Coordinates of N, CA and C in Angstrom, one line a residue:
A1 N 0.8 -1.2 0.0 CA 0.0 0.0 0.0 C 0.9 1.3 0.0
L2 N 2.0 1.2 0.7 CA 2.9 2.4 0.8 C 3.5 2.6 -0.6
E3 N 3.8 1.5 -1.3 CA 4.4 1.7 -2.7 C 3.4 2.4 -3.6
I4 N 2.1 2.0 -3.5 CA 1.1 2.6 -4.3 C 0.9 4.1 -4.0
E5 N 0.9 4.4 -2.7 CA 0.8 5.8 -2.3 C 2.0 6.6 -2.8
Y6 N 3.2 6.0 -2.8 CA 4.4 6.7 -3.3 C 4.3 6.9 -4.8
A7 N 3.8 5.9 -5.5 CA 3.7 6.1 -7.0 C 2.6 7.1 -7.3
K8 N 1.5 7.2 -6.6 CA 0.5 8.2 -6.8 C 1.2 9.6 -6.5
T9 N 1.9 9.7 -5.5 CA 2.6 11.0 -5.1 C 3.5 11.4 -6.2
M10 N 4.3 10.5 -6.8 CA 5.2 10.9 -7.8 C 4.5 11.4 -9.1
I11 N 3.3 10.7 -9.4 CA 2.5 11.2 -10.5 C 2.0 12.6 -10.3
I12 N 1.5 12.8 -9.1 CA 1.0 14.1 -8.8 C 2.1 15.2 -8.8
A13 N 3.3 14.8 -8.3 CA 4.4 15.7 -8.3 C 4.8 16.1 -9.8
L14 N 4.7 15.1 -10.7 CA 5.0 15.4 -12.1 C 3.9 16.3 -12.6
Q15 N 2.7 16.1 -12.3 CA 1.6 17.0 -12.7 C 1.8 18.4 -12.2
L16 N 2.2 18.5 -10.9 CA 2.4 19.9 -10.4 C 3.6 20.6 -11.1
R17 N 4.6 19.8 -11.5 CA 5.7 20.4 -12.3 C 5.2 20.9 -13.7
L18 N 4.3 20.1 -14.3 CA 3.7 20.5 -15.6 C 2.9 21.8 -15.4
I19 N 2.1 21.8 -14.3 CA 1.3 23.0 -14.0 C 2.3 24.2 -13.8
A20 N 3.4 24.0 -13.1 CA 4.3 25.1 -12.9 C 4.9 25.6 -14.2
L21 N 5.2 24.7 -15.1 CA 5.8 25.1 -16.4 C 4.8 25.9 -17.2
R22 N 3.5 25.5 -17.1 CA 2.5 26.2 -17.8 C 2.3 27.6 -17.2
R23 N 2.3 27.7 -15.9 CA 2.1 28.9 -15.2 C 3.3 29.8 -15.4
K24 N 4.5 29.3 -15.5 CA 5.7 30.1 -15.8 C 5.5 30.7 -17.2
M25 N 5.0 30.0 -18.2 CA 4.8 30.5 -19.5 C 3.8 31.6 -19.5
D26 N 2.8 31.6 -18.5 CA 1.8 32.6 -18.3 C 2.4 33.8 -17.6
G27 N 3.6 33.8 -17.2 CA 4.2 34.9 -16.4 C 4.0 34.9 -14.9
V28 N 3.6 33.7 -14.4 CA 3.3 33.6 -13.0 C 4.5 32.9 -12.3
A29 N 5.0 33.5 -11.2 CA 6.1 32.9 -10.5 C 5.7 31.6 -9.8
I30 N 6.5 30.6 -9.8 CA 6.2 29.3 -9.2 C 7.5 28.9 -8.4
I31 N 7.2 28.3 -7.2 CA 8.3 27.7 -6.5 C 7.9 26.3 -6.1
L32 N 8.7 25.3 -6.4 CA 8.3 23.9 -6.0 C 9.4 23.4 -5.1
D33 N 8.9 22.4 -4.3 CA 9.8 21.7 -3.4 C 9.7 20.2 -3.7
A34 N 10.9 19.6 -3.7 CA 10.9 18.1 -3.9 C 11.4 17.4 -2.7
S35 N 10.5 16.7 -2.0 CA 10.8 15.9 -0.9 C 11.0 14.5 -1.3
V36 N 12.1 14.2 -2.0 CA 12.3 12.9 -2.6 C 12.7 11.8 -1.6
D37 N 13.1 12.2 -0.4 CA 13.5 11.2 0.5 C 12.4 10.9 1.6
E38 N 11.2 11.4 1.3 CA 10.1 11.2 2.2 C 8.9 10.7 1.5
V39 N 8.0 10.0 2.2 CA 6.8 9.6 1.6 C 5.8 10.8 1.8
V40 N 5.6 11.6 0.8 CA 4.8 12.8 0.8 C 3.6 12.6 -0.1
S41 N 2.4 12.6 0.5 CA 1.3 12.5 -0.4 C 0.7 13.9 -0.6
V42 N 0.4 14.2 -1.9 CA -0.1 15.5 -2.3 C -1.6 15.3 -2.3
R43 N -2.3 16.2 -1.6 CA -3.8 16.1 -1.5 C -4.4 17.5 -1.9
Y44 N -5.5 17.4 -2.6 CA -6.3 18.6 -2.9 C -7.3 18.9 -1.8
V45 N -7.2 20.1 -1.3 CA -8.2 20.5 -0.2 C -9.1 21.6 -0.9
P46 N -10.4 21.2 -1.1 CA -11.3 22.1 -1.8 C -11.6 23.4 -0.9
P47 N -12.1 24.4 -1.6 CA -12.6 25.6 -0.9 C -13.6 25.2 0.2
K48 N -13.6 26.0 1.2 CA -14.6 25.8 2.3 C -15.2 27.1 2.7
T49 N -16.5 27.2 3.0 CA -17.1 28.4 3.4 C -17.3 28.3 4.9
Y50 N -16.8 29.4 5.6 CA -16.9 29.5 7.0 C -17.9 30.6 7.4
G51 N -18.8 30.3 8.4 CA -19.7 31.3 8.9 C -19.1 32.1 10.0
A52 N -19.7 33.1 10.5 CA -19.2 33.9 11.6 C -19.0 33.0 12.9
G53 N -17.8 33.2 13.5 CA -17.5 32.5 14.7 C -17.0 31.0 14.5
E54 N -16.9 30.5 13.3 CA -16.5 29.2 13.0 C -15.0 29.0 13.2
K55 N -14.6 27.8 13.6 CA -13.2 27.6 13.9 C -12.6 26.5 12.9
R56 N -11.3 26.5 12.8 CA -10.6 25.5 12.0 C -9.8 24.6 12.9
A57 N -9.8 23.3 12.7 CA -9.0 22.4 13.5 C -7.6 22.5 13.2
V58 N -6.7 22.3 14.2 CA -5.2 22.4 14.0 C -4.7 21.0 14.5
Y59 N -3.8 20.4 13.7 CA -3.2 19.1 14.1 C -1.7 19.2 14.3
K60 N -1.3 18.3 15.2 CA 0.2 18.2 15.5 C 0.9 17.7 14.2
Q61 N 2.1 18.1 14.1 CA 3.0 17.6 13.0 C 3.1 16.1 13.1
V62 N 2.8 15.4 12.0 CA 3.0 13.9 11.9 C 3.8 13.7 10.5
D63 N 5.0 13.1 10.6 CA 5.8 12.9 9.4 C 5.4 11.7 8.6
D64 N 4.8 10.7 9.2 CA 4.4 9.4 8.6 C 3.1 9.5 7.9
Y65 N 2.8 8.6 7.0 CA 1.5 8.5 6.3 C 0.6 7.7 7.3
P66 N -0.6 8.2 7.4 CA -1.2 9.4 7.0 C -0.9 10.6 7.9
R67 N -0.7 11.7 7.4 CA -0.4 12.9 8.2 C -1.7 13.3 9.0
I68 N -2.8 13.3 8.3 CA -4.1 13.8 8.9 C -5.1 12.8 8.4
V69 N -6.0 12.4 9.3 CA -7.2 11.6 9.0 C -8.4 12.4 9.4
D70 N -9.0 13.2 8.5 CA -10.1 14.1 8.8 C -10.8 14.4 7.5
A71 N -11.9 13.7 7.3 CA -12.7 13.9 6.1 C -13.3 15.3 6.0
S72 N -13.4 16.0 7.1 CA -14.0 17.4 7.1 C -12.9 18.4 6.5
R73 N -11.7 18.1 6.5 CA -10.7 18.9 5.9 C -10.7 18.8 4.4
A74 N -10.8 17.5 3.9 CA -10.9 17.2 2.5 C -11.2 15.8 2.3
P75 N -12.0 15.5 1.3 CA -12.3 14.1 1.1 C -11.1 13.2 1.0
S76 N -10.0 13.7 0.5 CA -8.8 12.9 0.3 C -8.1 12.6 1.7
Y77 N -8.6 13.3 2.8 CA -8.1 13.0 4.1 C -9.0 12.0 4.9
A78 N -10.0 11.5 4.2 CA -10.9 10.5 4.9 C -10.1 9.2 5.1
P79 N -10.5 8.5 6.2 CA -9.9 7.2 6.4 C -9.9 6.3 5.2
T80 N -8.8 5.6 4.9 CA -8.8 4.7 3.8 C -8.9 3.2 4.2
S81 N -8.9 3.0 5.5 CA -9.0 1.6 6.0 C -9.6 1.7 7.4
P82 N -10.2 0.6 7.9 CA -10.8 0.6 9.2 C -9.8 0.9 10.3
D83 N -8.5 0.6 10.1 CA -7.5 0.8 11.2 C -7.1 2.3 11.3
Q84 N -7.5 3.1 10.3 CA -7.1 4.5 10.4 C -8.1 5.3 11.3
K85 N -7.7 5.7 12.4 CA -8.5 6.5 13.3 C -8.5 8.0 13.0
P86 N -9.6 8.7 13.2 CA -9.5 10.1 13.0 C -8.5 10.8 13.8
S87 N -7.8 11.8 13.2 CA -6.8 12.6 13.9 C -7.5 13.4 15.0
I88 N -6.8 13.7 16.1 CA -7.4 14.5 17.2 C -6.7 15.9 17.1
P89 N -7.5 16.9 17.0 CA -7.0 18.3 16.9 C -6.3 18.6 18.2
I90 N -5.2 19.4 18.1 CA -4.5 19.9 19.4 C -5.1 21.3 19.7
G91 N -5.9 21.8 18.9 CA -6.6 23.1 19.1 C -7.3 23.6 17.9
Y92 N -7.8 24.8 18.0 CA -8.6 25.4 17.0 C -8.3 26.9 16.8
I93 N -8.4 27.4 15.6 CA -8.2 28.8 15.4 C -9.5 29.4 14.8
D94 N -9.7 30.7 15.0 CA -10.8 31.4 14.4 C -10.6 31.6 12.9
M95 N -11.7 31.4 12.2 CA -11.6 31.6 10.7 C -12.4 32.8 10.4
P96 N -11.9 33.7 9.4 CA -12.7 34.8 9.0 C -13.9 34.3 8.2
E97 N -15.0 35.0 8.3 CA -16.2 34.6 7.5 C -15.9 34.7 6.0
G98 N -16.4 33.7 5.3 CA -16.2 33.7 3.8 C -15.7 32.4 3.3
T99 N -15.3 32.4 2.1 CA -14.8 31.1 1.4 C -13.3 31.1 1.2
T100 N -12.7 30.0 1.6 CA -11.2 29.9 1.4 C -10.9 29.5 0.0
Y101 N -9.6 29.5 -0.4 CA -9.2 29.0 -1.7 C -9.0 27.5 -1.6
G102 N -9.2 26.8 -2.6 CA -8.8 25.4 -2.7 C -7.3 25.4 -2.9
Y103 N -6.6 24.3 -2.4 CA -5.2 24.3 -2.6 C -4.7 22.8 -2.5
W104 N -3.4 22.7 -3.0 CA -2.7 21.4 -2.9 C -1.8 21.4 -1.7
D105 N -1.9 20.3 -1.0 CA -1.2 20.2 0.3 C -0.3 19.0 0.2
A106 N 0.9 19.1 0.7 CA 1.8 18.0 0.9 C 2.1 18.1 2.4
A107 N 3.4 17.9 2.8 CA 3.7 18.2 4.2 C 3.5 19.6 4.5
Y108 N 3.5 20.5 3.5 CA 3.3 21.9 3.6 C 2.4 22.3 2.5
G109 N 1.7 23.5 2.6 CA 0.9 24.0 1.5 C 1.8 24.2 0.3
V110 N 1.3 23.8 -0.9 CA 2.1 23.8 -2.1 C 1.7 25.0 -3.0
M111 N 0.4 25.0 -3.4 CA -0.1 25.9 -4.4 C -1.6 26.0 -4.2
N112 N -2.2 27.3 -4.3 CA -3.6 27.4 -4.3 C -4.2 27.8 -5.6
E113 N -5.5 27.8 -5.7 CA -6.2 28.2 -7.0 C -6.0 29.6 -7.4
A114 N -5.5 30.5 -6.5 CA -5.3 31.9 -6.8 C -3.9 32.1 -7.5
G115 N -3.1 31.0 -7.5 CA -1.7 31.1 -8.0 C -0.6 31.3 -7.0
L116 N -1.0 31.4 -5.7 CA 0.0 31.5 -4.7 C 0.7 30.1 -4.5
S117 N 2.0 30.1 -4.5 CA 2.7 28.9 -4.3 C 3.9 29.2 -3.4
M118 N 4.4 28.1 -2.7 CA 5.6 28.3 -1.8 C 6.3 27.0 -1.8
G119 N 7.6 27.1 -1.4 CA 8.4 25.9 -1.1 C 8.9 25.9 0.3
E120 N 9.6 24.9 0.7 CA 10.1 24.7 2.0 C 11.5 24.3 2.0
S121 N 12.4 24.8 2.8 CA 13.7 24.3 2.9 C 14.1 24.1 4.4
S122 N 14.4 22.9 4.8 CA 14.6 22.6 6.2 C 16.0 22.9 6.6
C123 N 16.2 23.4 7.8 CA 17.5 23.6 8.4 C 17.3 23.4 9.9
S124 N 18.4 23.1 10.5 CA 18.3 22.9 12.0 C 18.1 24.3 12.6
G125 N 17.5 24.3 13.8 CA 17.2 25.5 14.5 C 17.0 25.2 16.0
R126 N 16.9 26.3 16.7 CA 16.6 26.2 18.1 C 15.2 26.6 18.3
L127 N 14.3 25.7 18.8 CA 12.9 26.0 18.9 C 12.7 26.9 20.1
A128 N 11.8 27.9 19.9 CA 11.5 28.8 21.0 C 10.3 28.2 21.8
A129 N 9.5 27.4 21.2 CA 8.4 26.8 21.8 C 8.2 25.4 21.4
E130 N 8.0 24.5 22.3 CA 7.7 23.1 22.0 C 6.2 23.0 21.6
P131 N 5.9 22.1 20.7 CA 4.5 22.0 20.2 C 3.6 21.5 21.3
R132 N 2.3 21.9 21.2 CA 1.3 21.4 22.2 C 1.1 19.9 22.0
E133 N 0.8 19.2 23.0 CA 0.5 17.8 23.0 C -0.9 17.4 22.6
D134 N -1.8 18.2 23.2 CA -3.3 18.0 22.9 C -4.0 19.3 23.2
E135 N -5.3 19.3 23.1 CA -6.1 20.5 23.2 C -6.1 21.1 24.6
S136 N -5.8 20.3 25.6 CA -5.8 20.8 27.0 C -4.4 21.5 27.3
D137 N -3.4 21.3 26.5 CA -2.1 21.9 26.6 C -2.1 23.3 26.0
T138 N -1.9 24.3 26.9 CA -1.8 25.6 26.4 C -0.4 26.2 26.5
S139 N 0.5 25.4 26.9 CA 1.9 25.9 27.2 C 2.8 26.0 26.0
G140 N 2.4 25.2 24.9 CA 3.3 25.2 23.8 C 2.7 25.9 22.6
A141 N 3.4 25.8 21.5 CA 3.0 26.4 20.2 C 1.9 25.6 19.6
L142 N 0.8 26.3 19.2 CA -0.3 25.6 18.5 C 0.0 25.3 17.1
L143 N 0.7 26.2 16.4 CA 0.9 26.1 14.9 C 2.3 25.8 14.6
W144 N 2.5 24.9 13.7 CA 3.8 24.6 13.1 C 3.8 25.0 11.6
I145 N 4.9 25.0 11.0 CA 5.0 25.6 9.6 C 4.1 24.9 8.6
G146 N 3.8 23.6 8.7 CA 2.9 23.0 7.8 C 1.5 23.5 7.9
E147 N 1.0 23.7 9.1 CA -0.4 24.2 9.3 C -0.4 25.7 8.9
L148 N 0.7 26.4 9.3 CA 0.8 27.9 8.9 C 0.7 28.0 7.4
S149 N 1.4 27.2 6.6 CA 1.4 27.3 5.2 C 0.1 26.9 4.6
D150 N -0.6 25.9 5.2 CA -1.9 25.5 4.8 C -2.9 26.6 5.0
I151 N -2.8 27.3 6.1 CA -3.7 28.4 6.4 C -3.5 29.6 5.4
A152 N -2.2 29.8 5.1 CA -1.9 30.9 4.1 C -2.5 30.5 2.8
M153 N -2.4 29.2 2.4 CA -3.0 28.8 1.1 C -4.5 29.0 1.1
E154 N -5.2 28.7 2.3 CA -6.6 28.9 2.4 C -7.0 30.3 2.2
R155 N -6.3 31.2 2.8 CA -6.7 32.6 3.0 C -6.1 33.6 2.0
C156 N -5.0 33.3 1.3 CA -4.2 34.4 0.6 C -4.1 34.1 -0.9
A157 N -4.0 35.3 -1.6 CA -3.8 35.2 -3.1 C -2.4 35.8 -3.4
T158 N -1.7 36.4 -2.4 CA -0.4 37.0 -2.7 C 0.6 36.6 -1.6
A159 N 1.9 36.7 -2.0 CA 3.0 36.4 -1.1 C 2.9 37.3 0.1
R160 N 2.7 38.5 -0.1 CA 2.6 39.5 1.0 C 1.6 39.1 2.1
C161 N 0.4 38.7 1.6 CA -0.7 38.2 2.5 C -0.2 37.0 3.2
A162 N 0.4 36.0 2.5 CA 0.9 34.8 3.1 C 1.9 35.1 4.2
I163 N 2.8 35.9 4.0 CA 3.9 36.2 5.0 C 3.2 36.9 6.2
E164 N 2.4 37.9 6.0 CA 1.7 38.6 7.1 C 0.8 37.7 7.9
T165 N 0.1 36.8 7.2 CA -0.8 35.9 7.8 C -0.1 34.9 8.7
M166 N 1.0 34.3 8.1 CA 1.7 33.2 8.8 C 2.5 33.9 10.0
G167 N 3.1 35.0 9.8 CA 3.8 35.7 10.9 C 2.8 36.1 12.0
G168 N 1.7 36.7 11.7 CA 0.7 37.1 12.7 C 0.2 35.9 13.5
L169 N -0.1 34.8 12.8 CA -0.6 33.7 13.5 C 0.4 33.0 14.3
A170 N 1.7 33.0 13.9 CA 2.8 32.4 14.6 C 3.0 33.2 15.9
E171 N 2.9 34.5 15.9 CA 3.0 35.3 17.1 C 1.8 35.1 18.0
K172 N 0.6 35.0 17.5 CA -0.6 34.9 18.3 C -0.7 33.5 19.0
Y173 N -0.4 32.5 18.2 CA -0.6 31.1 18.8 C 0.7 30.4 19.1

């Protein structure tokens, strides 16, 4: 099953590269990331409409497949076998009223339907805050870079918006 998931991921990665080439020809800047040493599944997260006061679930970083099991985030995140239990949120954030952009998600947000795209480059660092363990833990950081990039993909059409959104949420949570 892991081999099939990996093959699907490679096909989607090639499709994203073709999209990037087409967008480049249209004059749109594209940045792609290749996580060739990881099992990274690329998932489409469709647009979602939020009403006043609605919240978005936030999940802890998981590097193994599946990262998230939550059909409410996207149909592609629904359980694929009876042994896959729903992921448990470590918290929630307020969402602005309105409709989000649909986007492609890997370990990090990749590209949304407005044309915003981003890549990731890992490096060692000194963490200022350890991640929260569960919803009752308020001592650690709620958001990690994967969730921050996903939220930027949901909310933003420009790089400036993405940077301001991610920075503001990182400071707040």
